[in-house]
Amino acid sequence: MSYGDGAVMAVPAHDERDFAFALKYNLPIKQVVAVDGETSFSHEAWAEWYADKQRGKLVNSGKYDGLGYEAAVDAIAADLAAKGLGDKKVQFRLRDWGISRQRYWGCPIPIIHCKTCGDVPVPDEQLPVVLPENVEITGAGSPLAKMPEFYECKCPKCGGDARRETDTMDTFFESSWYFLRYACPDNATAMVDERVAYWCKGGIDQYIGGIEHAILHLATSASRSPTC
Ligand SMILES: [Zn+2]
């Protein structure tokens, strides 16, 4: 119940943990998904194919019999919507994302802190904020916060003395969009152009690089579900 706002569903035949739970407490286990060529559904023992979303087709499900996984979800969701009982919704597990890191590598966060004006974005014409190269990395604390030549600056708004942000961005932040550049690598004046719309039409289907990477990359690229 702690996951999203959903209700707990009782479909023990097609989820390994629910199956084990139902078996232990003698709850009925009704098969509602069949896979061609697999005839050995048993209420006594779990088999991997029970949860096969690629090959599974609905059975014992009335008008939804014969539908595959995605078609079944769509059909049931459409019927619920028609009755005013529910709708499809994307549930993100990532609600807040602290992007700042107290370390050297990573893109500097382009913000200037002014006592008078508050937090002021670095103006476009002063971008990018470039990391200093004479950095001393000791392993203790943020190296940039020990470099006045990096953080001492003027406020872009009032011109008064100000302090440059010394945290750098989480590298996930950059890698959420860097791959868009591959769609237009020869553009010398802009990072991306209209070719991105062609190559990324409908979202990114696949991102190879580990699921913990993929969720953050794809959550920010208006994607359909990743398949890696
Ligand atoms: Zn100011």
Coordinates of C-alpha atoms and ligand atoms in Angstrom, one line a residue:
M1 CA 0.0 0.0 0.0
S2 CA 3.0 2.3 0.4
Y3 CA 3.5 2.2 -3.4
G4 CA 1.6 5.0 -5.2
D5 CA -2.1 5.3 -4.4
G6 CA -3.1 2.0 -5.8
A7 CA -5.3 -0.8 -4.4
V8 CA -3.9 -4.2 -3.7
M9 CA -5.1 -6.5 -6.5
A10 CA -5.9 -10.2 -6.0
V11 CA -4.4 -11.8 -9.0
P12 CA -2.2 -14.4 -7.4
A13 CA -1.9 -16.7 -10.4
H14 CA 0.5 -14.3 -12.2
D15 CA 2.7 -12.7 -9.6
E16 CA 5.3 -14.9 -7.9
R17 CA 5.0 -13.4 -4.5
D18 CA 1.2 -13.2 -4.5
F19 CA 1.2 -16.8 -5.7
A20 CA 3.4 -17.9 -2.8
F21 CA 1.2 -16.0 -0.4
A22 CA -2.0 -17.5 -1.7
L23 CA -0.5 -21.0 -1.7
K24 CA 0.5 -20.6 2.0
Y25 CA -2.9 -19.4 3.1
N26 CA -5.0 -21.6 0.9
L27 CA -6.5 -18.8 -1.1
P28 CA -8.0 -19.7 -4.5
I29 CA -5.7 -19.2 -7.4
K30 CA -7.5 -18.6 -10.7
Q31 CA -5.6 -18.7 -14.0
V32 CA -6.4 -15.7 -16.1
V33 CA -3.4 -15.7 -18.4
A34 CA -2.4 -18.5 -20.8
V35 CA 0.7 -18.9 -23.0
D36 CA 0.6 -20.8 -26.2
G37 CA 2.4 -24.1 -25.8
E38 CA 2.3 -24.0 -22.0
T39 CA -0.5 -26.2 -20.7
S40 CA 0.8 -27.1 -17.3
F41 CA -0.8 -24.4 -15.1
S42 CA -0.7 -25.8 -11.6
H43 CA -2.2 -24.4 -8.5
E44 CA 0.5 -26.1 -6.5
A45 CA 3.7 -24.8 -8.1
W46 CA 4.8 -21.5 -9.6
A47 CA 6.3 -21.5 -13.1
E48 CA 8.0 -18.5 -14.8
W49 CA 5.6 -18.4 -17.7
Y50 CA 2.7 -17.5 -15.4
A51 CA 4.1 -13.9 -15.4
D52 CA 5.1 -13.8 -19.1
K53 CA 3.7 -10.4 -20.2
Q54 CA 5.1 -10.8 -23.7
R55 CA 3.5 -14.1 -24.7
G56 CA 0.5 -14.2 -22.3
K57 CA -3.1 -13.9 -23.4
L58 CA -6.1 -13.5 -21.2
V59 CA -8.4 -16.5 -20.4
N60 CA -11.3 -16.9 -17.9
S61 CA -11.7 -13.1 -18.3
G62 CA -15.0 -12.8 -20.2
K63 CA -14.9 -10.3 -23.0
Y64 CA -11.2 -9.7 -22.5
D65 CA -10.3 -13.3 -23.4
G66 CA -7.6 -13.5 -26.1
L67 CA -6.1 -10.1 -25.5
G68 CA -2.4 -9.6 -24.9
Y69 CA -1.0 -7.7 -21.9
E70 CA -1.0 -4.2 -23.3
A71 CA -4.3 -4.6 -25.2
A72 CA -5.9 -6.0 -22.1
V73 CA -4.7 -3.1 -19.9
D74 CA -6.0 -0.6 -22.6
A75 CA -9.4 -2.4 -23.0
I76 CA -10.0 -2.6 -19.2
A77 CA -8.9 1.0 -18.7
A78 CA -11.1 2.2 -21.5
D79 CA -14.1 0.4 -20.0
L80 CA -13.4 1.8 -16.5
A81 CA -13.1 5.3 -18.0
A82 CA -16.4 4.9 -19.9
K83 CA -18.0 4.0 -16.6
G84 CA -16.4 6.9 -14.8
L85 CA -14.6 4.5 -12.5
G86 CA -11.0 5.1 -13.3
D87 CA -8.4 6.1 -15.8
K88 CA -4.8 5.3 -16.8
K89 CA -2.1 7.2 -15.0
V90 CA 1.6 7.2 -15.1
Q91 CA 3.0 6.7 -11.5
F92 CA 6.5 8.1 -11.0
R93 CA 8.4 6.8 -8.0
L94 CA 10.8 9.7 -8.3
R95 CA 9.1 12.7 -6.6
D96 CA 12.0 14.8 -5.6
W97 CA 15.5 14.8 -7.0
G98 CA 18.3 16.5 -5.1
I99 CA 20.7 17.4 -8.0
S100 CA 23.4 19.2 -6.0
R101 CA 26.7 17.5 -5.1
Q102 CA 29.5 18.8 -3.0
R103 CA 32.3 17.7 -5.3
Y104 CA 34.4 18.9 -8.2
W105 CA 33.2 16.9 -11.2
G106 CA 29.9 17.6 -12.7
C107 CA 28.5 20.8 -14.3
P108 CA 28.5 23.8 -12.0
I109 CA 25.0 24.9 -11.0
P110 CA 24.8 28.3 -12.7
I111 CA 23.4 30.3 -9.8
I112 CA 24.9 33.3 -8.1
H113 CA 23.9 34.1 -4.5
C114 CA 23.5 37.8 -3.7
K115 CA 22.7 39.2 -0.3
T116 CA 20.5 41.8 -1.9
C117 CA 18.9 40.0 -4.8
G118 CA 18.8 36.4 -3.6
D119 CA 19.6 33.6 -5.9
V120 CA 20.2 34.9 -9.4
P121 CA 20.7 32.7 -12.5
V122 CA 23.9 33.2 -14.4
P123 CA 23.0 35.2 -17.5
D124 CA 23.0 33.2 -20.8
E125 CA 25.9 35.2 -22.2
Q126 CA 28.1 34.1 -19.2
L127 CA 27.4 30.4 -19.8
P128 CA 28.8 27.9 -19.5
V129 CA 30.3 28.3 -16.0
V130 CA 33.6 26.5 -16.4
L131 CA 35.3 24.5 -13.7
P132 CA 38.7 25.7 -12.6
E133 CA 41.6 23.3 -13.6
N134 CA 44.0 24.2 -10.8
V135 CA 41.8 22.4 -8.3
E136 CA 43.2 20.6 -5.2
I137 CA 41.2 17.5 -4.4
T138 CA 41.8 16.4 -0.9
G139 CA 38.9 14.1 -0.4
A140 CA 37.5 16.3 2.3
G141 CA 34.7 18.8 1.6
S142 CA 33.9 20.5 -1.6
P143 CA 37.0 21.6 -3.5
L144 CA 35.2 24.5 -5.2
A145 CA 34.1 26.0 -1.8
K146 CA 37.8 26.4 -1.0
M147 CA 38.6 28.4 -4.1
P148 CA 37.7 32.1 -3.7
E149 CA 38.9 32.7 -7.3
F150 CA 36.1 30.5 -8.4
Y151 CA 33.2 31.6 -6.1
E152 CA 33.9 35.3 -5.6
C153 CA 31.9 37.1 -8.3
K154 CA 29.6 40.0 -9.0
C155 CA 25.9 39.8 -8.9
P156 CA 24.5 40.0 -12.5
K157 CA 21.5 42.1 -11.3
C158 CA 23.0 44.7 -8.9
G159 CA 26.7 44.4 -9.6
G160 CA 27.5 44.0 -5.9
D161 CA 29.8 41.4 -4.4
A162 CA 28.2 37.9 -4.6
R163 CA 29.1 34.3 -4.3
R164 CA 29.0 31.7 -7.0
E165 CA 27.3 28.4 -6.2
T166 CA 30.0 25.8 -5.5
D167 CA 27.9 22.7 -5.7
T168 CA 27.9 20.8 -9.0
M169 CA 25.1 18.9 -10.6
D170 CA 24.5 15.2 -10.2
T171 CA 25.8 13.7 -13.4
F172 CA 22.4 12.1 -14.0
F173 CA 21.2 15.6 -14.7
E174 CA 23.4 16.0 -17.7
S175 CA 22.9 12.5 -18.9
S176 CA 19.2 13.1 -19.0
W177 CA 19.6 15.0 -22.2
Y178 CA 23.1 14.6 -23.6
F179 CA 22.0 11.7 -25.9
L180 CA 19.7 14.1 -27.8
R181 CA 22.9 15.6 -29.2
Y182 CA 23.5 12.4 -31.1
A183 CA 20.5 13.3 -33.3
C184 CA 22.2 16.5 -34.5
P185 CA 26.0 16.1 -34.0
D186 CA 27.0 18.5 -36.8
N187 CA 25.0 21.5 -35.6
A188 CA 27.7 24.1 -34.7
T189 CA 25.4 26.7 -33.3
A190 CA 22.8 24.9 -31.2
M191 CA 23.0 21.8 -29.1
V192 CA 19.9 20.3 -30.8
D193 CA 17.7 21.1 -33.7
E194 CA 14.4 19.8 -35.3
R195 CA 16.0 16.4 -36.0
V196 CA 15.5 15.5 -32.4
A197 CA 11.8 15.5 -33.0
Y198 CA 12.3 12.9 -35.8
W199 CA 14.7 10.6 -33.9
C200 CA 12.9 10.8 -30.6
K201 CA 9.3 10.7 -31.9
G202 CA 7.1 9.0 -29.4
G203 CA 9.8 9.0 -26.8
I204 CA 12.8 6.8 -26.3
D205 CA 12.0 3.1 -26.7
Q206 CA 15.2 1.7 -25.3
Y207 CA 18.1 3.0 -23.2
I208 CA 21.0 0.7 -22.5
G209 CA 22.9 1.4 -19.4
G210 CA 21.3 -0.2 -16.4
I211 CA 17.8 0.3 -15.0
E212 CA 18.9 2.7 -12.3
H213 CA 20.3 4.9 -15.0
A214 CA 17.4 4.4 -17.3
I215 CA 14.7 5.5 -14.9
L216 CA 16.2 8.9 -14.4
H217 CA 17.2 9.4 -18.0
L218 CA 13.8 8.4 -19.3
A219 CA 11.7 10.1 -16.6
T220 CA 13.0 13.4 -18.0
S221 CA 12.6 12.6 -21.7
A222 CA 8.8 12.1 -21.8
S223 CA 9.3 8.5 -22.7
R224 CA 7.3 5.4 -23.0
S225 CA 8.4 2.5 -20.8
P226 CA 12.0 1.6 -21.1
T227 CA 12.9 -2.0 -22.1
C228 CA 16.3 -2.4 -20.7
Ligands
ZN1 ZN 22.4 41.5 -6.4

